[in-house]
Amino acid sequence: MTDELLRELISSPTPIDFTDAHNITHRSLSDYLNRLLEAKGLRRADVVRAAGINETFGYQIFKGQRNPSRDKVLQLALAMGCDLTETNRLLKAAGVNELYCKDRRDAIILFCIDRGLGLQQVDEQLYRFHEDTLGS
């Protein structure tokens, strides 16, 4: 599927023709969060609570009314059980840096996400290695 799309993009007269034909737009953070909720069968209230984020602030993030910090996006990603690809897509949609393996703190987070660890376990590993926790 991806190879077919790539061939179609390359053969299009302009990139805009391709993106218009496939309804490809910039994905907002709130759109992506809500799509993930639906795809994973999660409830927003449960995710916000599991992420340790203030309920009002969490709802505003999901509605696109507030722009969360990078750490808040990571907390949401972990609370939703996102994999590395989903997490980096959330970070990108939020307009913040994706996880970078040459950054010590990011490397710890990447390692934990790859192993399916939750927010509390990630914070424990960050604390163990004397890095700022996500919840701090």
CSV table of C-alpha atoms in Angstrom, one decimal:
chain,number,residue,atom,x,y,z
A,1,MET,CA,0.0,0.0,0.0
A,2,THR,CA,2.7,2.5,0.9
A,3,ASP,CA,4.7,1.6,-2.2
A,4,GLU,CA,1.6,2.3,-4.3
A,5,LEU,CA,1.0,5.6,-2.7
A,6,LEU,CA,4.6,6.6,-3.2
A,7,ARG,CA,4.5,5.8,-6.9
A,8,GLU,CA,1.3,7.8,-7.2
A,9,LEU,CA,2.8,10.7,-5.4
A,10,ILE,CA,5.9,10.6,-7.6
A,11,SER,CA,3.7,10.5,-10.8
A,12,SER,CA,1.4,13.4,-9.6
A,13,PRO,CA,1.9,16.7,-11.3
A,14,THR,CA,2.2,18.4,-7.9
A,15,PRO,CA,2.3,17.3,-4.3
A,16,ILE,CA,-0.9,19.3,-3.7
A,17,ASP,CA,-2.7,17.3,-6.4
A,18,PHE,CA,-1.8,14.1,-4.5
A,19,THR,CA,-2.7,15.4,-1.0
A,20,ASP,CA,-6.0,16.8,-2.3
A,21,ALA,CA,-6.8,13.5,-4.0
A,22,HIS,CA,-6.2,11.5,-0.8
A,23,ASN,CA,-7.6,14.1,1.6
A,24,ILE,CA,-4.2,14.3,3.4
A,25,THR,CA,-4.1,17.3,5.7
A,26,HIS,CA,-2.0,18.3,8.7
A,27,ARG,CA,-3.3,16.2,11.6
A,28,SER,CA,-4.0,18.2,14.7
A,29,LEU,CA,-3.1,16.8,18.2
A,30,SER,CA,-6.8,16.7,19.2
A,31,ASP,CA,-7.8,14.9,16.0
A,32,TYR,CA,-5.1,12.3,16.5
A,33,LEU,CA,-5.8,11.8,20.2
A,34,ASN,CA,-9.4,11.3,19.5
A,35,ARG,CA,-8.7,8.8,16.7
A,36,LEU,CA,-6.4,6.9,19.0
A,37,LEU,CA,-9.1,6.8,21.7
A,38,GLU,CA,-11.6,5.3,19.2
A,39,ALA,CA,-9.1,2.9,17.7
A,40,LYS,CA,-8.0,1.6,21.1
A,41,GLY,CA,-11.5,1.6,22.6
A,42,LEU,CA,-10.5,3.9,25.4
A,43,ARG,CA,-12.5,6.6,27.3
A,44,ARG,CA,-11.1,10.1,27.5
A,45,ALA,CA,-11.8,10.4,31.2
A,46,ASP,CA,-9.9,7.2,31.9
A,47,VAL,CA,-6.9,8.3,29.8
A,48,VAL,CA,-6.7,11.7,31.4
A,49,ARG,CA,-6.9,10.2,34.9
A,50,ALA,CA,-4.2,7.5,34.0
A,51,ALA,CA,-2.0,10.3,32.6
A,52,GLY,CA,-2.2,12.2,35.9
A,53,ILE,CA,-3.3,15.3,34.2
A,54,ASN,CA,-5.8,17.8,35.6
A,55,GLU,CA,-9.2,16.8,34.3
A,56,THR,CA,-10.1,20.3,32.9
A,57,PHE,CA,-6.7,20.7,31.2
A,58,GLY,CA,-7.0,17.2,29.8
A,59,TYR,CA,-10.4,17.8,28.3
A,60,GLN,CA,-9.1,21.1,26.8
A,61,ILE,CA,-6.2,19.2,25.2
A,62,PHE,CA,-8.6,16.7,23.6
A,63,LYS,CA,-10.8,19.5,22.3
A,64,GLY,CA,-7.9,21.3,20.8
A,65,GLN,CA,-8.3,24.3,23.2
A,66,ARG,CA,-4.9,24.0,24.9
A,67,ASN,CA,-1.4,23.1,23.8
A,68,PRO,CA,0.2,20.7,26.2
A,69,SER,CA,3.9,20.5,27.0
A,70,ARG,CA,6.0,17.7,25.5
A,71,ASP,CA,5.9,15.8,28.8
A,72,LYS,CA,2.1,16.1,29.0
A,73,VAL,CA,1.9,14.6,25.5
A,74,LEU,CA,4.2,11.8,26.6
A,75,GLN,CA,2.0,11.2,29.7
A,76,LEU,CA,-1.1,10.9,27.5
A,77,ALA,CA,0.7,8.6,25.1
A,78,LEU,CA,1.8,6.3,27.9
A,79,ALA,CA,-1.7,6.3,29.4
A,80,MET,CA,-3.1,5.3,26.1
A,81,GLY,CA,-0.6,2.5,25.7
A,82,CYS,CA,0.9,4.0,22.5
A,83,ASP,CA,3.7,2.3,20.7
A,84,LEU,CA,6.8,4.3,19.5
A,85,THR,CA,5.3,5.2,16.1
A,86,GLU,CA,2.1,6.5,17.7
A,87,THR,CA,4.0,8.4,20.4
A,88,ASN,CA,6.2,10.2,17.9
A,89,ARG,CA,3.2,11.0,15.8
A,90,LEU,CA,1.5,12.5,18.8
A,91,LEU,CA,4.6,14.6,19.6
A,92,LYS,CA,4.8,15.7,16.0
A,93,ALA,CA,1.1,16.7,15.9
A,94,ALA,CA,1.7,18.7,19.1
A,95,GLY,CA,4.5,20.6,17.4
A,96,VAL,CA,7.2,19.4,19.8
A,97,ASN,CA,10.3,17.3,19.3
A,98,GLU,CA,9.9,13.6,18.7
A,99,LEU,CA,11.8,11.2,20.9
A,100,TYR,CA,15.5,11.2,20.1
A,101,CYS,CA,17.7,8.2,21.1
A,102,LYS,CA,20.8,10.4,21.5
A,103,ASP,CA,19.2,12.3,24.3
A,104,ARG,CA,19.7,10.3,27.5
A,105,ARG,CA,16.2,11.0,29.0
A,106,ASP,CA,14.5,10.3,25.7
A,107,ALA,CA,16.5,7.1,25.3
A,108,ILE,CA,15.2,5.9,28.7
A,109,ILE,CA,11.6,6.8,27.6
A,110,LEU,CA,12.1,5.1,24.2
A,111,PHE,CA,13.4,1.9,25.9
A,112,CYS,CA,10.4,1.8,28.3
A,113,ILE,CA,7.8,2.4,25.5
A,114,ASP,CA,9.3,-0.3,23.4
A,115,ARG,CA,8.8,-2.7,26.3
A,116,GLY,CA,5.2,-1.6,26.9
A,117,LEU,CA,5.8,0.0,30.3
A,118,GLY,CA,3.2,2.4,31.7
A,119,LEU,CA,3.6,5.9,33.0
A,120,GLN,CA,4.5,4.9,36.6
A,121,GLN,CA,7.1,2.5,35.4
A,122,VAL,CA,8.6,5.0,33.0
A,123,ASP,CA,8.8,7.6,35.9
A,124,GLU,CA,10.4,5.0,38.1
A,125,GLN,CA,13.1,4.4,35.5
A,126,LEU,CA,13.7,8.1,34.9
A,127,TYR,CA,14.0,8.6,38.7
A,128,ARG,CA,16.4,5.6,38.9
A,129,PHE,CA,18.7,7.2,36.4
A,130,HIS,CA,18.4,10.7,38.0
A,131,GLU,CA,16.4,12.2,35.2
A,132,ASP,CA,13.3,14.4,35.5
A,133,THR,CA,10.2,12.3,35.7
A,134,LEU,CA,7.3,13.0,33.4
A,135,GLY,CA,4.9,13.7,36.3
A,136,SER,CA,7.2,16.2,38.0
